[in-house]
Amino acid sequence: MTGRNSTKPCVLNSIIPLLLQDINALEQHIKNLLSPATPYIFNTLYDPYREGADFVRGYPFSLREGVPTAISHGLWLNIPDYDAPTQMVKPLERNTRYVDAVMTIPKGTLYPMCGMNLAFDRALIGPAMYFGLMGEGQPIGRYDDMWAGWCSKVICDHLGLGVKTGLPYIYHSKASNPFTNLRKEYKGIFWQEEIIPFFQQLQLR
């Protein structure tokens, strides 16, 4: 396979073997949600409840039962979930790395939540998983899932619930237009610099 982009054959050769694996995204999300999370101390073998892993030396036994997992956040192969400026700087970049790991996002740490590959426990966190009103007629676009992620993470931390990220991967094949994205999200790029410190300092009672 040849073409103007000389990196394309290399990228495809790296990704195709992974796509041939039996990846069941729904099954992995369910596994993540049904196993506990460890938000209070980071386990250096990642998810200790997965087969072949456990708690490392020095991890307190009093915390090894973990807490209920409320959110399972998966990742992407091929086209990364970049903002418009990064898309423009790296138009040909593709993610070919498949990392066989799941980890709990520590308490007090926010993360950029993408709604493309996501599952959550409706009974635990459902009302908080509210995607902000964005798009036509709204001042900010492409931040609806980010808003939901920041809100739900702060609430999970307050309620003593866990958020996991990592597996499962999905194959993201359609890149959105970076110029269209910039028009939608440029206000949000400035807004996030103010709203993230707000969430970092927010104390729920």
XYZ file of N, CA and C in Angstrom:
615
model
N 0.857 -1.191 0.000
C 0.000 0.000 0.000
C 0.887 1.233 0.000
N 0.659 2.126 -0.961
C 1.477 3.319 -1.066
C 0.579 4.544 -1.161
N 1.174 5.698 -1.047
C 0.417 6.945 -1.144
C 1.297 8.112 -0.786
N 0.706 9.281 -0.780
C 1.481 10.477 -0.475
C 2.004 10.464 0.951
N 1.224 9.907 1.862
C 1.658 9.850 3.260
C 2.483 8.590 3.461
N 3.796 8.743 3.544
C 4.676 7.580 3.633
C 4.535 6.834 4.937
N 3.913 7.469 5.946
C 3.763 6.804 7.239
C 2.534 5.912 7.272
N 1.665 6.015 6.283
C 0.390 5.286 6.321
C 0.572 3.770 6.382
N 1.431 3.151 5.532
C 1.593 1.706 5.638
C 2.065 1.266 7.014
N 3.002 2.032 7.604
C 3.516 1.686 8.930
C 2.408 1.747 9.967
N 1.589 2.798 9.890
C 0.497 2.954 10.835
C -0.486 1.799 10.708
N -0.873 1.489 9.474
C -1.833 0.413 9.269
C -1.282 -0.927 9.719
N -0.012 -1.162 9.432
C 0.593 -2.428 9.848
C 0.638 -2.557 11.359
N 0.726 -1.435 12.058
C 0.752 -1.470 13.518
C -0.635 -1.688 14.100
N -1.655 -1.129 13.447
C -3.005 -1.161 13.994
C -3.747 -2.447 13.661
N -3.596 -2.938 12.420
C -4.415 -4.069 11.978
C -4.307 -5.281 12.887
N -3.101 -5.696 13.352
C -3.059 -6.852 14.255
C -3.887 -6.642 15.522
N -3.937 -5.416 15.993
C -4.722 -5.135 17.187
C -6.203 -5.244 16.890
N -6.603 -4.807 15.702
C -8.016 -4.861 15.348
C -8.501 -6.288 15.192
N -7.584 -7.194 14.894
C -7.962 -8.588 14.715
C -8.171 -9.298 16.043
N -7.730 -8.679 17.123
C -7.970 -9.271 18.429
C -9.451 -9.186 18.765
N -9.879 -10.085 19.603
C -11.288 -10.118 19.995
C -11.501 -9.103 21.116
N -11.699 -7.835 20.744
C -11.908 -6.771 21.712
C -13.406 -6.538 21.868
N -13.910 -6.784 23.051
C -15.320 -6.579 23.337
C -15.427 -5.383 24.277
N -15.713 -4.213 23.711
C -15.718 -2.984 24.507
C -16.779 -3.027 25.591
N -17.961 -3.510 25.258
C -19.038 -3.552 26.248
C -18.674 -4.458 27.420
N -18.118 -5.616 27.097
C -17.726 -6.548 28.156
C -16.684 -5.936 29.088
N -15.706 -5.225 28.517
C -14.662 -4.618 29.337
C -15.215 -3.495 30.201
N -16.113 -2.686 29.652
C -16.735 -1.639 30.460
C -17.481 -2.246 31.652
N -18.196 -3.327 31.415
C -18.934 -3.983 32.505
C -17.974 -4.515 33.556
N -16.868 -5.109 33.118
C -15.858 -5.587 34.066
C -15.316 -4.437 34.903
N -15.044 -3.313 34.248
C -14.530 -2.156 34.986
C -15.515 -1.683 36.042
N -16.794 -1.632 35.677
C -17.809 -1.115 36.589
C -18.121 -2.083 37.728
N -17.966 -3.374 37.465
C -18.307 -4.364 38.487
C -17.151 -4.656 39.445
N -15.962 -4.202 39.117
C -14.832 -4.402 40.026
C -14.556 -3.095 40.768
N -14.010 -3.175 41.986
C -13.775 -1.957 42.772
C -12.720 -1.046 42.151
N -12.667 0.157 42.654
C -11.665 1.138 42.251
C -10.815 1.519 43.461
N -9.668 2.114 43.192
C -8.724 2.465 44.267
C -8.307 3.929 44.155
N -9.189 4.873 44.494
C -8.877 6.287 44.284
C -7.990 6.939 45.332
N -7.761 6.268 46.466
C -7.080 6.941 47.573
C -5.572 6.772 47.545
N -5.108 5.625 47.046
C -3.667 5.395 46.875
C -3.474 4.712 45.528
N -2.510 5.218 44.754
C -2.282 4.664 43.420
C -1.516 3.351 43.528
N -2.060 2.305 42.913
C -1.391 1.010 42.885
C -0.512 0.937 41.636
N 0.784 0.712 41.808
C 1.712 0.788 40.680
C 1.595 -0.381 39.710
N 0.802 -1.396 40.044
C 0.444 -2.432 39.068
C -0.931 -2.153 38.486
N -1.334 -0.880 38.538
C -2.603 -0.432 37.969
C -3.783 -1.106 38.669
N -4.693 -1.704 37.910
C -5.900 -2.257 38.529
C -5.566 -3.574 39.229
N -5.589 -3.600 40.554
C -5.184 -4.815 41.273
C -6.205 -5.938 41.194
N -7.389 -5.655 40.685
C -8.447 -6.662 40.632
C -8.464 -7.426 39.310
N -7.604 -7.029 38.366
C -7.519 -7.760 37.102
C -6.696 -9.028 37.284
N -6.971 -10.016 36.463
C -6.226 -11.274 36.516
C -4.746 -11.013 36.250
N -3.897 -11.567 37.069
C -2.462 -11.409 36.917
C -1.881 -10.215 37.648
N -2.725 -9.482 38.369
C -2.252 -8.312 39.114
C -2.720 -8.409 40.559
N -2.171 -7.569 41.410
C -2.593 -7.522 42.807
C -2.065 -6.221 43.401
N -2.270 -6.045 44.688
C -1.731 -4.883 45.379
C -0.240 -5.079 45.629
N 0.508 -4.017 45.427
C 1.947 -4.104 45.628
C 2.283 -3.913 47.112
N 3.510 -4.262 47.453
C 3.998 -4.101 48.823
C 3.895 -2.642 49.235
N 3.395 -2.395 50.416
C 3.234 -1.035 50.899
C 1.836 -0.483 50.732
N 0.973 -1.211 50.040
C -0.406 -0.740 49.880
C -1.186 -1.133 51.131
N -1.834 -0.199 51.812
C -2.505 -0.506 53.083
C -3.591 -1.572 52.927
N -3.589 -2.538 53.809
C -4.608 -3.589 53.773
C -5.991 -3.014 54.081
N -6.037 -1.938 54.815
C -7.325 -1.338 55.170
C -8.042 -0.727 53.974
N -7.299 -0.506 52.847
C -7.905 0.106 51.660
C -8.063 -0.878 50.510
N -7.751 -2.150 50.748
C -7.727 -3.101 49.640
C -9.104 -3.588 49.195
N -10.135 -3.281 49.944
C -11.472 -3.615 49.464
C -11.918 -2.665 48.361
N -11.303 -1.503 48.303
C -11.629 -0.539 47.267
C -12.984 0.110 47.484
N -13.428 0.824 46.473
C -14.722 1.508 46.512
C -15.482 1.152 45.231
N -16.795 1.343 45.199
C -17.552 1.063 43.969
C -17.077 1.941 42.806
N -17.047 1.371 41.626
C -16.676 2.107 40.417
C -17.924 2.676 39.769
N -17.920 3.976 39.540
C -19.089 4.640 38.953
C -18.925 4.927 37.462
N -17.675 5.122 37.002
C -17.440 5.525 35.615
C -16.311 4.694 35.021
N -16.511 4.209 33.805
C -15.483 3.511 33.039
C -15.228 4.305 31.764
N -14.005 4.810 31.622
C -13.635 5.693 30.509
C -12.629 4.984 29.625
N -13.028 4.645 28.394
C -12.146 3.945 27.477
C -11.351 4.898 26.597
N -10.437 4.332 25.800
C -9.520 5.109 24.966
C -9.704 4.774 23.490
N -8.805 5.259 22.635
C -8.995 5.187 21.198
C -7.718 4.753 20.499
N -7.891 3.949 19.476
C -6.824 3.679 18.520
C -7.074 4.511 17.274
N -6.007 4.774 16.556
C -6.016 5.506 15.297
C -6.113 7.004 15.538
N -7.254 7.636 15.379
C -7.354 9.096 15.469
C -7.558 9.511 16.922
N -6.626 10.260 17.504
C -6.756 10.677 18.902
C -7.842 11.747 19.073
N -8.287 11.910 20.299
C -9.289 12.928 20.614
C -8.567 14.227 20.967
N -8.093 14.936 19.935
C -7.334 16.162 20.120
C -8.231 17.389 19.962
N -7.806 18.498 20.574
C -8.472 19.766 20.322
C -7.984 20.316 18.976
N -8.666 21.371 18.505
C -8.374 21.878 17.163
C -6.931 22.348 16.979
N -6.341 23.130 17.906
C -4.944 23.543 17.690
C -3.989 22.357 17.574
N -4.189 21.331 18.395
C -3.310 20.159 18.318
C -3.543 19.398 17.019
N -4.809 19.319 16.581
C -5.101 18.689 15.286
C -4.344 19.381 14.160
N -4.303 20.702 14.210
C -3.641 21.447 13.137
C -2.130 21.252 13.148
N -1.560 21.159 14.328
C -0.118 20.981 14.447
C 0.292 19.555 14.082
N -0.579 18.593 14.384
C -0.252 17.174 14.154
C -1.348 16.498 13.328
N -1.549 16.933 12.096
C -2.670 16.406 11.310
C -2.552 14.928 10.954
N -1.340 14.403 10.917
C -1.152 13.007 10.519
C -0.904 12.070 11.692
N -0.918 12.605 12.897
C -0.603 11.755 14.044
C -1.718 10.750 14.293
N -1.332 9.520 14.574
C -2.276 8.454 14.871
C -1.786 7.687 16.097
N -2.706 7.239 16.901
C -2.344 6.450 18.071
C -2.334 4.972 17.697
N -1.162 4.368 17.703
C -1.031 2.945 17.382
C -0.658 2.129 18.619
N -0.624 2.771 19.770
C -0.196 2.077 20.984
C -1.402 1.505 21.737
N -1.401 0.214 21.892
C -2.446 -0.462 22.655
C -1.847 -0.846 24.005
N -2.270 -0.175 25.058
C -1.731 -0.420 26.391
C -2.748 -1.258 27.163
N -2.369 -2.462 27.511
C -3.288 -3.388 28.181
C -3.330 -3.070 29.670
N -4.029 -1.993 30.008
C -4.048 -1.549 31.402
C -5.334 -0.784 31.694
N -5.761 -0.907 32.941
C -6.860 -0.113 33.480
C -6.359 0.487 34.782
N -6.660 1.751 35.025
C -6.221 2.364 36.265
C -7.305 3.273 36.823
N -7.269 3.447 38.127
C -8.187 4.362 38.789
C -7.597 5.765 38.791
N -8.382 6.744 38.393
C -7.944 8.132 38.461
C -7.986 8.563 39.930
N -6.889 9.044 40.480
C -6.837 9.350 41.912
C -7.853 10.406 42.347
N -8.250 10.314 43.579
C -9.136 11.319 44.160
C -8.465 12.694 44.089
N -9.248 13.710 43.743
C -8.716 15.064 43.641
C -8.076 15.387 42.311
N -8.088 14.431 41.374
C -7.491 14.641 40.059
C -8.583 14.668 39.002
N -8.653 15.758 38.242
C -9.601 15.843 37.136
C -9.007 15.192 35.890
N -9.860 14.955 34.900
C -9.387 14.348 33.654
C -10.296 14.808 32.508
N -9.799 14.808 31.269
C -10.641 15.154 30.123
C -11.464 13.927 29.704
N -12.744 13.949 29.988
C -13.611 12.808 29.693
C -14.208 12.941 28.300
N -13.934 11.971 27.451
C -14.523 11.930 26.109
C -15.724 10.990 26.135
N -16.847 11.440 25.600
C -18.067 10.640 25.631
C -18.150 9.576 24.559
N -17.116 9.422 23.708
C -17.188 8.437 22.623
C -17.062 6.997 23.109
N -16.397 6.794 24.223
C -16.128 5.434 24.701
C -16.273 5.449 26.217
N -17.510 5.348 26.671
C -17.812 5.650 28.066
C -18.950 4.784 28.566
N -18.839 4.372 29.824
C -19.941 3.683 30.502
C -19.981 4.171 31.939
N -21.160 4.163 32.528
C -21.279 4.596 33.918
C -22.424 3.858 34.588
N -22.347 3.787 35.908
C -23.375 3.140 36.712
C -24.476 4.162 36.975
N -25.615 3.955 36.342
C -26.694 4.932 36.442
C -27.200 5.088 37.867
N -27.199 3.985 38.614
C -27.698 4.050 39.988
C -26.769 4.860 40.887
N -25.479 4.837 40.595
C -24.506 5.530 41.441
C -24.327 6.988 41.067
N -24.279 7.274 39.775
C -23.848 8.602 39.336
C -24.711 9.174 38.215
N -25.760 8.466 37.828
C -26.559 8.845 36.666
C -26.960 10.297 36.589
N -27.591 10.883 37.631
C -28.024 12.281 37.537
C -26.878 13.270 37.330
N -25.663 12.900 37.718
C -24.523 13.817 37.575
C -23.913 13.755 36.183
N -24.262 12.737 35.405
C -23.677 12.574 34.077
C -24.474 13.403 33.067
N -24.411 14.717 33.262
C -25.187 15.642 32.442
C -24.262 16.351 31.465
N -24.462 16.102 30.182
C -23.660 16.744 29.152
C -24.182 18.160 28.924
N -23.307 19.136 29.035
C -23.711 20.529 28.935
C -24.319 20.876 27.594
N -25.195 21.869 27.592
C -25.836 22.317 26.357
C -24.815 23.057 25.502
N -24.509 22.493 24.337
C -23.522 23.094 23.453
C -23.930 22.859 22.017
N -23.285 23.559 21.109
C -23.626 23.427 19.705
C -24.289 24.680 19.194
N -25.132 24.534 18.162
C -25.785 25.686 17.550
C -26.631 26.430 18.576
N -26.439 27.746 18.633
C -27.186 28.563 19.567
C -26.546 28.684 20.936
N -25.458 27.940 21.178
C -24.759 27.991 22.456
C -23.395 28.657 22.247
N -22.875 29.347 23.256
C -21.619 30.090 23.068
C -20.382 29.207 22.948
N -20.447 27.980 23.447
C -19.280 27.099 23.461
C -19.667 25.742 22.885
N -18.796 25.163 22.079
C -19.037 23.846 21.507
C -17.928 22.877 21.853
N -18.225 21.578 21.719
C -17.246 20.494 21.912
C -16.725 20.398 23.346
N -17.470 20.906 24.291
C -17.080 20.766 25.685
C -18.203 20.149 26.520
N -19.211 19.593 25.869
C -20.322 19.013 26.615
C -19.875 17.820 27.456
N -19.043 16.939 26.871
C -18.553 15.793 27.628
C -17.489 16.200 28.646
N -16.695 17.234 28.324
C -15.719 17.712 29.297
C -16.421 18.215 30.557
N -17.488 18.988 30.360
C -18.266 19.504 31.484
C -18.793 18.355 32.338
N -19.370 17.348 31.686
C -19.900 16.196 32.417
C -18.791 15.474 33.173
N -17.613 15.390 32.567
C -16.504 14.712 33.215
C -16.014 15.440 34.455
N -15.879 16.746 34.357
C -15.412 17.513 35.523
C -16.435 17.440 36.654
N -17.718 17.640 36.304
C -18.768 17.595 37.333
C -18.833 16.223 37.998
N -18.888 15.176 37.177
C -19.067 13.834 37.729
C -17.852 13.384 38.526
N -16.635 13.821 38.139
C -15.447 13.418 38.896
C -15.438 14.053 40.287
N -15.781 15.329 40.370
C -15.840 15.987 41.668
C -16.899 15.324 42.556
N -18.026 14.954 41.959
C -19.091 14.309 42.720
C -18.670 12.901 43.145
N -18.008 12.159 42.264
C -17.495 10.830 42.630
C -16.518 10.928 43.798
N -15.630 11.892 43.749
C -14.676 12.083 44.846
C -15.411 12.366 46.150
N -16.435 13.191 46.070
C -17.202 13.550 47.266
C -17.949 12.346 47.832
N -18.491 11.492 46.957
C -19.288 10.346 47.393
C -18.444 9.107 47.691
N -17.142 9.183 47.439
C -16.284 8.025 47.670
C -16.446 6.955 46.608
N -16.623 7.368 45.361
C -16.767 6.446 44.233
C -15.543 6.529 43.338
N -15.335 5.504 42.524
C -14.148 5.436 41.686
C -14.428 5.709 40.222
N -13.402 6.191 39.511
C -13.431 6.423 38.075
C -12.229 5.714 37.465
N -12.487 4.852 36.490
C -11.397 4.105 35.849
C -11.208 4.569 34.416
N -9.967 4.498 33.938
C -9.657 4.814 32.549
C -8.649 3.805 32.011
N -8.629 3.646 30.697
C -7.752 2.662 30.052
C -8.561 1.812 29.099
N -8.504 0.487 29.276
C -9.341 -0.400 28.482
C -10.810 -0.127 28.756
N -11.688 -0.293 27.757
C -11.439 -0.822 26.417
C -11.049 0.268 25.417
N -10.351 -0.167 24.354
C -10.075 0.715 23.233
C -11.168 0.551 22.172
N -11.444 1.639 21.467
C -12.246 1.564 20.258
C -11.412 2.122 19.112
N -11.794 1.770 17.894
C -11.078 2.261 16.711
C -11.792 3.495 16.190
N -11.146 4.638 16.290
C -11.720 5.912 15.875
C -11.217 6.215 14.473
N -12.111 6.186 13.484
C -11.661 6.233 12.097
C -11.987 7.526 11.372
N -12.856 8.381 11.937
C -13.266 9.578 11.214
C -12.775 10.827 11.932
N -11.837 11.511 11.316
C -11.302 12.739 11.907
C -12.228 13.904 11.580
N -12.559 14.694 12.583
C -13.380 15.871 12.354
C -12.505 17.002 11.800
N -13.142 17.979 11.182
C -12.428 19.076 10.543
C -11.856 20.019 11.599
N -10.541 20.218 11.636
C -9.952 21.041 12.698
C -10.370 22.508 12.624
N -10.651 23.026 11.415
C -11.063 24.420 11.297
C -12.492 24.611 11.805
N -13.350 23.631 11.517
C -14.701 23.651 12.076
C -14.652 23.506 13.587
N -13.784 22.623 14.052
C -13.644 22.424 15.499
C -13.154 23.694 16.197
N -12.211 24.382 15.562
C -11.680 25.605 16.174
C -12.777 26.662 16.318
N -13.625 26.769 15.307
C -14.723 27.726 15.382
C -15.665 27.386 16.546
N -15.865 26.101 16.782
C -16.779 25.677 17.835
C -16.174 25.802 19.230
N -14.885 25.554 19.333
C -14.309 25.375 20.668
C -13.369 26.481 21.120
N -13.143 27.512 20.287
C -12.100 28.478 20.662
C -12.437 29.192 21.962
N -13.726 29.469 22.215
C -14.082 30.101 23.486
C -13.851 29.136 24.643
N -14.105 27.864 24.408
C -13.898 26.864 25.446
C -12.444 26.693 25.829
N -11.535 26.925 24.873
C -10.106 26.813 25.167
C -9.701 27.831 26.224
N -10.277 29.032 26.143
C -10.032 30.042 27.170
C -10.813 29.716 28.445
N -12.048 29.283 28.272
C -12.946 29.000 29.405
C -12.401 27.905 30.304
N -11.782 26.872 29.708
C -11.304 25.751 30.529
C -10.193 26.178 31.489
N -9.441 27.200 31.122
C -8.377 27.668 32.004
C -8.941 28.303 33.279
N -10.181 28.736 33.227
C -10.830 29.315 34.405
C -11.689 28.285 35.142
N -12.364 27.424 34.396
C -13.329 26.518 35.027
C -12.633 25.345 35.724
N -11.486 24.903 35.212
C -10.789 23.779 35.854
C -10.303 24.160 37.253
N -9.668 25.326 37.453
C -9.326 25.718 38.832
C -10.553 25.805 39.744
N -11.690 26.221 39.187
C -12.916 26.254 39.984
C -13.254 24.858 40.500
N -13.237 23.856 39.612
C -13.540 22.490 40.030
C -12.479 21.947 40.983
N -11.231 22.330 40.785
C -10.166 21.847 41.666
C -10.317 22.358 43.083
N -10.914 23.531 43.245
C -11.081 24.122 44.561
C -12.466 23.869 45.160
N -13.357 23.276 44.375
C -14.739 23.105 44.814
C -14.821 22.104 45.976
N -15.512 22.479 47.020
C -15.734 21.620 48.170
C -17.234 21.364 48.313
N -17.645 20.123 48.133
C -19.051 19.760 48.268
C -19.353 19.393 49.716
N -20.564 19.664 50.152
C -20.968 19.370 51.531
C -22.215 18.503 51.542
